[in-house]
XYZ file of C-alpha atoms in Angstrom:
530
model
C -11.174 -50.076 -24.456
C -12.458 -51.820 -21.325
C -15.110 -50.207 -19.082
C -12.558 -49.624 -16.296
C -10.066 -47.991 -18.645
C -12.807 -45.811 -20.100
C -13.717 -44.578 -16.617
C -10.101 -43.826 -15.738
C -9.637 -42.022 -19.035
C -12.788 -39.956 -18.465
C -11.635 -39.070 -14.915
C -8.271 -37.945 -16.237
C -9.864 -35.792 -18.934
C -12.261 -34.240 -16.403
C -9.344 -33.439 -14.081
C -7.438 -31.813 -16.953
C -10.464 -29.724 -17.901
C -11.116 -28.623 -14.329
C -7.497 -27.582 -13.833
C -7.457 -25.479 -16.998
C -10.675 -23.471 -16.564
C -11.342 -20.328 -14.499
C -14.973 -19.748 -15.489
C -17.712 -22.039 -14.180
C -19.961 -22.239 -17.227
C -17.233 -23.200 -19.727
C -15.746 -25.519 -17.102
C -18.995 -27.454 -16.676
C -19.757 -27.651 -20.392
C -16.405 -29.302 -21.116
C -16.679 -31.558 -18.072
C -20.098 -33.035 -18.946
C -18.913 -34.177 -22.364
C -16.389 -36.499 -20.733
C -18.935 -37.760 -18.176
C -21.192 -38.839 -21.065
C -18.425 -41.186 -22.251
C -19.161 -43.356 -19.179
C -22.665 -42.411 -17.961
C -25.574 -41.629 -20.232
C -27.421 -38.504 -19.096
C -30.007 -36.006 -20.331
C -29.646 -33.534 -17.478
C -26.396 -32.630 -15.611
C -26.238 -29.705 -13.232
C -24.389 -28.127 -10.337
C -26.298 -26.447 -7.523
C -24.494 -24.280 -4.949
C -25.823 -23.446 -1.500
C -26.824 -19.787 -0.897
C -26.818 -19.175 2.896
C -28.847 -15.934 2.818
C -31.653 -17.735 0.948
C -31.203 -21.113 2.690
C -31.521 -22.662 -0.728
C -29.606 -23.813 -3.800
C -29.120 -22.031 -7.121
C -28.499 -23.832 -10.413
C -24.989 -22.534 -11.010
C -24.321 -24.619 -14.133
C -26.608 -26.743 -16.282
C -26.263 -28.886 -19.377
C -29.363 -30.667 -20.719
C -30.716 -32.383 -23.828
C -34.325 -31.778 -22.712
C -36.091 -29.433 -25.182
C -37.980 -27.412 -22.534
C -36.444 -27.871 -19.050
C -38.648 -26.680 -16.186
C -35.779 -26.048 -13.758
C -33.282 -23.825 -15.541
C -29.971 -22.151 -14.705
C -30.467 -19.550 -11.977
C -33.517 -21.268 -10.423
C -33.590 -21.517 -6.608
C -34.515 -24.753 -4.797
C -35.214 -24.523 -1.017
C -33.099 -26.618 1.317
C -36.022 -27.918 3.372
C -38.045 -30.572 1.577
C -35.704 -30.955 -1.399
C -33.393 -33.767 -2.479
C -30.427 -31.388 -2.718
C -31.206 -30.198 0.834
C -31.221 -33.811 2.080
C -27.852 -34.499 0.400
C -26.421 -31.231 1.776
C -27.560 -32.017 5.333
C -26.521 -35.683 5.326
C -23.362 -35.358 3.178
C -24.436 -38.522 1.316
C -25.474 -39.501 -2.219
C -29.190 -39.971 -2.889
C -30.677 -41.937 -5.825
C -34.316 -41.961 -7.025
C -34.339 -44.833 -9.567
C -37.938 -44.407 -10.849
C -39.158 -40.820 -10.894
C -42.117 -41.620 -13.109
C -43.607 -43.897 -10.452
C -42.445 -42.152 -7.247
C -41.574 -38.524 -6.458
C -39.971 -38.217 -3.027
C -38.783 -34.606 -2.863
C -39.893 -31.134 -3.904
C -38.070 -30.995 -7.254
C -38.919 -34.568 -8.308
C -42.271 -33.543 -9.799
C -40.503 -31.144 -12.187
C -38.012 -33.825 -13.206
C -40.852 -36.300 -13.821
C -42.663 -33.751 -16.006
C -39.440 -33.292 -17.985
C -39.528 -37.056 -18.684
C -36.603 -38.129 -16.471
C -36.620 -41.663 -15.127
C -33.650 -41.595 -12.704
C -31.890 -38.821 -10.714
C -28.621 -39.063 -8.766
C -27.646 -36.251 -6.333
C -24.068 -36.241 -5.000
C -22.546 -33.876 -2.364
C -19.768 -31.519 -3.482
C -17.377 -31.965 -0.570
C -14.111 -30.120 -0.026
C -12.133 -30.021 3.238
C -15.145 -31.205 5.213
C -17.517 -28.585 3.802
C -20.382 -29.177 1.399
C -20.577 -26.529 -1.337
C -23.706 -27.914 -2.967
C -24.659 -30.900 -5.112
C -23.868 -32.555 -8.434
C -27.067 -33.760 -10.181
C -27.067 -36.369 -12.956
C -30.452 -37.311 -14.497
C -31.314 -39.786 -17.264
C -34.430 -40.745 -19.147
C -33.915 -44.435 -18.382
C -35.156 -45.719 -15.040
C -33.240 -48.139 -12.857
C -30.705 -48.235 -10.036
C -27.152 -47.323 -11.182
C -24.534 -49.970 -10.423
C -21.873 -49.473 -7.731
C -19.095 -48.758 -10.262
C -21.127 -45.950 -11.851
C -21.871 -44.371 -8.462
C -18.190 -44.602 -7.514
C -17.236 -42.941 -10.801
C -19.754 -40.125 -10.249
C -18.458 -39.735 -6.666
C -14.944 -39.197 -7.995
C -16.274 -36.660 -10.495
C -18.076 -34.816 -7.644
C -14.815 -34.537 -5.665
C -13.003 -33.093 -8.696
C -15.835 -30.640 -9.389
C -15.934 -29.502 -5.738
C -12.224 -28.649 -5.736
C -12.560 -26.883 -9.084
C -15.484 -24.783 -7.818
C -13.511 -23.841 -4.706
C -10.614 -22.741 -6.898
C -12.907 -20.746 -9.194
C -14.531 -19.024 -6.214
C -11.125 -18.181 -4.736
C -9.981 -16.829 -8.099
C -13.118 -14.693 -8.469
C -12.725 -13.379 -4.920
C -9.083 -12.462 -5.550
C -10.073 -10.784 -8.810
C -12.739 -8.717 -7.048
C -10.310 -7.761 -4.280
C -7.711 -6.828 -6.879
C -10.207 -4.585 -8.671
C -11.259 -2.992 -5.383
C -7.650 -2.367 -4.355
C -6.918 -0.902 -7.773
C -9.820 1.534 -7.387
C -8.739 2.458 -3.862
C -5.149 2.892 -5.029
C -6.267 5.159 -7.883
C -8.343 7.229 -5.466
C -5.568 7.541 -2.886
C -3.013 8.329 -5.587
C -5.203 11.155 -6.841
C -5.626 12.452 -3.280
C -1.855 12.362 -2.747
C -1.263 14.176 -6.037
C -3.589 17.005 -5.063
C -2.161 17.351 -1.562
C 1.460 17.200 -2.693
C 0.960 19.695 -5.493
C -0.717 22.207 -3.188
C 1.607 21.632 -0.252
C 4.788 22.480 -2.160
C 3.665 24.761 -4.966
C 1.593 27.092 -2.813
C 3.322 30.481 -2.700
C 4.421 33.501 -4.675
C 8.008 34.040 -3.537
C 10.802 34.433 -6.045
C 12.626 31.358 -4.689
C 9.552 29.158 -5.151
C 8.917 30.462 -8.681
C 12.477 29.515 -9.597
C 11.926 25.977 -8.270
C 8.646 25.700 -10.197
C 10.382 26.729 -13.421
C 13.157 24.156 -12.875
C 10.642 21.374 -12.200
C 8.656 22.285 -15.306
C 11.820 22.232 -17.411
C 13.150 18.850 -16.293
C 9.966 16.891 -15.437
C 9.331 15.599 -18.965
C 12.858 14.222 -19.381
C 14.571 11.118 -17.982
C 17.415 13.178 -16.496
C 18.681 12.344 -13.008
C 17.750 15.105 -10.555
C 19.426 16.028 -7.262
C 17.136 17.917 -4.860
C 18.895 19.823 -2.100
C 17.451 21.669 0.850
C 17.167 21.781 4.595
C 15.044 19.355 6.577
C 11.333 19.993 6.098
C 11.548 22.016 2.886
C 9.578 19.466 0.850
C 12.179 17.420 -1.018
C 10.014 14.307 -1.317
C 7.066 16.420 -2.439
C 9.222 17.946 -5.169
C 10.262 14.455 -6.258
C 6.636 13.319 -6.459
C 5.685 16.366 -8.501
C 8.547 15.612 -10.896
C 7.229 12.059 -11.239
C 3.589 13.092 -11.701
C 4.535 15.537 -14.459
C 6.767 13.046 -16.291
C 5.989 10.446 -18.945
C 6.354 7.827 -16.179
C 3.411 9.162 -14.159
C 1.436 5.912 -14.607
C 4.354 3.763 -13.455
C 5.604 3.145 -9.875
C 7.059 5.845 -7.650
C 9.299 3.974 -5.195
C 11.161 5.632 -2.325
C 14.032 4.592 -0.084
C 15.398 6.539 2.872
C 19.102 5.709 2.825
C 19.519 6.805 6.459
C 16.648 4.682 7.786
C 18.312 1.306 7.149
C 21.411 -0.281 8.694
C 24.352 -0.157 6.292
C 24.234 -3.935 5.810
C 20.655 -3.833 4.484
C 20.903 -0.910 2.073
C 22.314 -3.037 -0.772
C 19.671 -5.723 -0.310
C 16.869 -3.139 -0.339
C 18.263 -1.315 -3.356
C 19.471 -4.164 -5.548
C 17.685 -7.248 -4.116
C 19.101 -10.651 -3.213
C 18.810 -14.278 -4.236
C 17.601 -17.068 -2.004
C 20.429 -18.268 0.244
C 22.594 -15.200 -0.450
C 23.006 -14.712 3.306
C 21.571 -15.981 6.586
C 17.842 -15.274 6.619
C 17.508 -14.952 2.835
C 14.845 -17.658 2.554
C 13.507 -16.437 -0.791
C 14.392 -14.177 -3.695
C 13.848 -10.492 -2.923
C 13.351 -7.813 -5.546
C 15.163 -4.573 -4.753
C 13.755 -1.074 -5.102
C 15.316 -0.682 -8.552
C 13.379 -3.676 -9.875
C 10.183 -2.501 -8.165
C 10.584 0.913 -9.806
C 11.168 -0.542 -13.299
C 9.879 1.921 -15.927
C 9.050 4.328 -13.099
C 10.883 6.603 -10.667
C 13.126 5.750 -7.717
C 13.475 8.430 -5.039
C 16.594 8.095 -2.890
C 16.167 10.287 0.175
C 19.169 11.313 2.291
C 21.538 10.029 -0.384
C 24.488 11.433 1.586
C 24.008 8.701 4.206
C 24.462 5.836 1.723
C 27.453 3.553 2.518
C 30.414 3.844 0.133
C 30.113 0.244 -1.050
C 26.501 0.793 -2.065
C 27.491 4.060 -3.770
C 29.784 2.140 -6.136
C 26.944 -0.208 -7.138
C 24.545 2.700 -7.549
C 26.978 4.415 -9.907
C 27.111 1.315 -12.098
C 23.310 1.112 -12.270
C 23.110 4.760 -13.300
C 25.676 4.180 -16.033
C 24.676 0.827 -17.568
C 21.109 0.315 -16.236
C 21.757 -3.154 -14.788
C 21.443 -4.311 -11.170
C 23.274 -7.213 -9.581
C 21.266 -8.939 -6.870
C 23.297 -10.044 -3.863
C 24.210 -13.662 -4.548
C 23.064 -13.386 -8.159
C 25.052 -14.436 -11.226
C 23.108 -12.641 -13.951
C 22.555 -8.850 -14.101
C 18.936 -7.660 -14.321
C 18.210 -4.812 -16.732
C 16.145 -1.954 -15.304
C 14.727 1.255 -16.748
C 14.497 3.665 -13.819
C 14.664 7.410 -13.412
C 16.553 8.316 -10.245
C 15.752 11.375 -8.142
C 18.051 11.865 -5.153
C 17.676 14.240 -2.226
C 19.917 15.444 0.566
C 20.033 18.026 3.324
C 23.824 17.619 3.599
C 26.651 19.377 1.764
C 27.688 16.648 -0.692
C 30.652 18.675 -1.952
C 32.015 18.763 1.598
C 31.287 15.030 1.966
C 33.311 14.399 -1.208
C 36.200 16.426 0.201
C 36.044 14.358 3.405
C 36.008 11.069 1.399
C 32.540 10.196 2.743
C 30.918 10.397 -0.689
C 32.241 9.272 -4.067
C 33.210 12.137 -6.367
C 32.181 10.239 -9.519
C 28.716 9.534 -8.093
C 28.388 13.162 -6.961
C 29.020 14.450 -10.486
C 26.687 11.802 -11.927
C 23.867 12.993 -9.643
C 24.672 16.665 -10.162
C 23.275 16.676 -13.716
C 20.283 18.818 -12.764
C 20.386 20.172 -9.202
C 17.347 21.853 -7.639
C 17.768 23.753 -4.375
C 14.614 24.264 -2.311
C 14.643 27.554 -0.384
C 14.144 27.421 3.399
C 10.904 28.870 4.727
C 12.667 31.895 6.277
C 13.536 32.947 2.711
C 9.880 32.599 1.696
C 8.250 34.795 4.343
C 5.645 36.069 1.875
C 4.457 32.433 1.497
C 4.034 31.705 5.224
C 0.502 33.131 5.479
C -0.698 31.148 2.429
C 0.844 27.937 3.767
C -0.570 28.540 7.251
C -4.088 29.069 5.865
C -3.701 25.922 3.737
C -2.684 23.778 6.717
C -5.470 25.228 8.876
C -7.955 24.264 6.166
C -6.678 20.674 6.344
C -7.125 20.514 10.124
C -10.578 22.055 9.943
C -11.653 18.954 8.038
C -9.649 16.438 10.061
C -10.842 17.797 13.420
C -14.366 18.466 12.112
C -14.157 22.088 13.305
C -15.178 24.084 10.243
C -15.173 27.497 11.961
C -11.496 27.592 12.964
C -9.625 30.756 11.978
C -6.403 32.456 13.037
C -6.305 35.061 15.777
C -5.161 38.487 14.571
C -1.752 38.104 16.226
C -1.150 34.505 15.108
C -0.134 35.231 11.524
C 2.226 37.974 12.676
C 3.929 35.505 15.037
C 4.226 32.915 12.286
C 5.702 35.405 9.827
C 8.352 36.692 12.252
C 9.627 33.239 13.224
C 12.653 31.809 11.373
C 11.349 28.210 11.065
C 14.479 26.054 11.374
C 12.226 23.015 10.755
C 10.727 24.746 7.695
C 7.339 23.669 6.269
C 7.169 20.524 8.424
C 7.619 22.569 11.598
C 4.999 25.073 10.423
C 2.501 22.257 9.823
C 3.201 20.700 13.239
C 2.780 24.042 15.047
C -0.557 24.710 13.346
C -1.818 21.195 14.037
C -0.944 21.535 17.736
C -2.569 24.962 17.945
C -5.757 23.741 16.235
C -6.020 20.802 18.652
C -5.421 22.896 21.789
C -7.693 25.856 21.026
C -10.951 25.853 22.987
C -12.605 28.463 20.782
C -12.808 29.022 17.053
C -9.874 31.458 17.228
C -6.514 29.717 16.783
C -3.675 31.283 18.740
C 0.007 30.394 18.559
C 1.690 29.664 21.872
C 5.004 31.506 21.962
C 6.646 28.465 23.564
C 5.559 26.318 20.583
C 7.840 28.407 18.395
C 10.910 27.904 20.568
C 13.325 30.715 21.405
C 12.670 34.012 19.649
C 15.045 34.561 16.694
C 17.744 37.200 17.024
C 18.144 39.699 14.201
C 20.695 42.126 15.634
C 23.763 40.545 14.001
C 25.446 42.702 11.365
C 26.963 41.379 8.169
C 30.379 41.318 9.778
C 28.981 39.436 12.771
C 26.802 37.058 10.737
C 27.225 33.431 11.687
C 27.229 30.451 9.347
C 24.187 28.221 8.829
C 26.031 25.537 10.808
C 26.451 27.867 13.822
C 22.895 29.149 13.546
C 21.419 25.653 13.444
C 23.632 24.471 16.279
C 22.691 27.411 18.475
C 18.980 27.020 17.780
C 18.948 23.279 18.530
C 21.089 23.775 21.640
C 18.811 26.531 22.970
C 15.711 24.406 22.370
C 17.262 21.375 24.106
C 18.299 23.471 27.110
C 14.870 25.077 27.212
C 13.222 21.625 27.420
C 15.710 20.016 29.790
C 17.326 18.003 26.950
C 14.186 15.978 26.423
C 13.975 14.725 22.809
C 10.935 12.438 22.517
C 7.274 13.017 23.252
C 4.850 15.879 22.639
C 6.892 18.132 24.976
C 10.239 17.091 23.516
C 12.638 19.059 21.354
C 11.961 16.910 18.265
C 8.270 17.843 18.306
C 9.110 21.490 18.989
C 11.523 21.631 16.056
C 9.237 19.669 13.716
C 11.755 16.838 13.311
C 11.697 13.081 13.763
C 13.523 12.094 16.988
C 15.997 9.988 14.985
C 16.706 12.930 12.666
C 17.273 15.239 15.635
C 19.696 12.774 17.245
C 21.573 12.531 13.940
C 21.817 16.323 13.705
C 22.975 16.533 17.331
C 25.746 14.055 16.582
C 26.883 16.015 13.525
C 26.758 19.291 15.457
C 28.668 17.861 18.418
C 25.783 18.259 20.870
C 25.307 15.860 23.784
C 23.350 15.982 27.020
C 25.437 17.208 29.986
C 26.035 14.490 32.573
C 25.143 16.838 35.416
C 21.486 17.148 34.380
C 18.765 15.318 36.374
C 17.110 12.222 34.810
C 14.719 12.809 31.918
C 11.659 11.864 33.963
C 11.989 15.289 35.589
C 12.250 18.507 33.601
C 11.406 22.206 33.756
C 8.984 24.092 31.562
C 8.629 27.837 31.548
C 5.279 29.541 31.846
C 4.382 32.844 30.249
C 5.158 34.589 33.518
C 8.528 35.033 35.196
C 8.207 32.012 37.459
C 9.262 28.462 36.556
C 7.070 25.477 37.202
C 8.779 22.157 37.884
C 6.892 19.310 36.291
C 7.498 15.578 36.685
C 6.653 13.431 33.720
C 7.132 9.761 33.025
C 8.784 9.269 29.660
């Protein structure tokens, strides 16, 4: 084999080695063996610049010298050294006769080791110098131009490999850090969710706890029903954390939060080019939740077309990506939740009967807070404890009358409304005694209706929302809006208003002007920019 072919072959082998290694020491050991096929050496090392030390550390070293003076891990200062000169000038430096002349700081050590010639080459990548490649031999003499060119090509390959190794190590460290943070946050969420829902002694809550304990360890589909704010997602998370899938993903999708055209893509995924804007393959929530749990919130809002696909996944455990030609097998436990009457939706042809019966395998109904009055004090104390820490006000406690007010209120927004009211009260109090503003609870509940006069839940909810809207001048958004007062998201409140047939009267003044009522008999007119 000619000299030129041998160099090309060595370069190719070095490139292959560098592309296959992810650890610097093994990378350099394999690389130097191929360099020796072209250039004889007794010392080959890589030094990387350490900014905080303004020096260079021997990051990798291969040598045939019995007792090397400069070993792996040694630090060489930038000023006064050959590697510092190469780093500053971005050029190769050759000392052809170390035994007769030592120019730089480290040359005396090389001479004592018996080296005759030392070549230092910059490790350049994208205009930056990472350090130097050092090749030393016992024989003295100036290397020829072809040898220096070959070593220059090796230095370029090594520089890119080191950059890749450093990027890989950085990503690995970040991945480990994120994994630790995720484990910590997951544990925090578990503790908060378990306390937030399971705190209480009421008969209704004990029944829910028994149902969760019975079904958690199975793979059975669960349908969680309950009013807004009763803790449906928390119940789903507790089911997941007490199942055999606890170490696998818990993935959620709010079926009402997405436009109907995007629900299928989010649930089942799509292939690249399946529709305008689909520039790459997208995994749906079913694939993301593989071997874990998928929580479908507000399942009653899912479009009929998506319901048909969901039914198929529940039956044969395969998803069809939009634009795909091959089904993807998934192993997912589905937990669905709704605050709507699905049986009524089936009767009105808004929900598929076959899907309803498929979800209705194990229904759990969460009781509203007004049916858990004995739990209100425990929940209130729990939420106040949270806001003591968040607000850094450790001495906060309820005023004597506050707990009585909380217990008497009917809580149409349930636990979420209770939490919002306590948070607002904790923020507004100027002393350590937390009082509940009567206006924060909305209109006082009426209890005078007899059994014959009792209204339906629909009428009760409609009346309560209507009274609150009228009380606040039909303002929905903002801290003084009806959504905040009721403990609901503005979008959820608008959806409920639509279902209840409530709309703002056209005769009302614009929303930048509204009336609030003080504790006295007089009204104060307040102007506020939305």
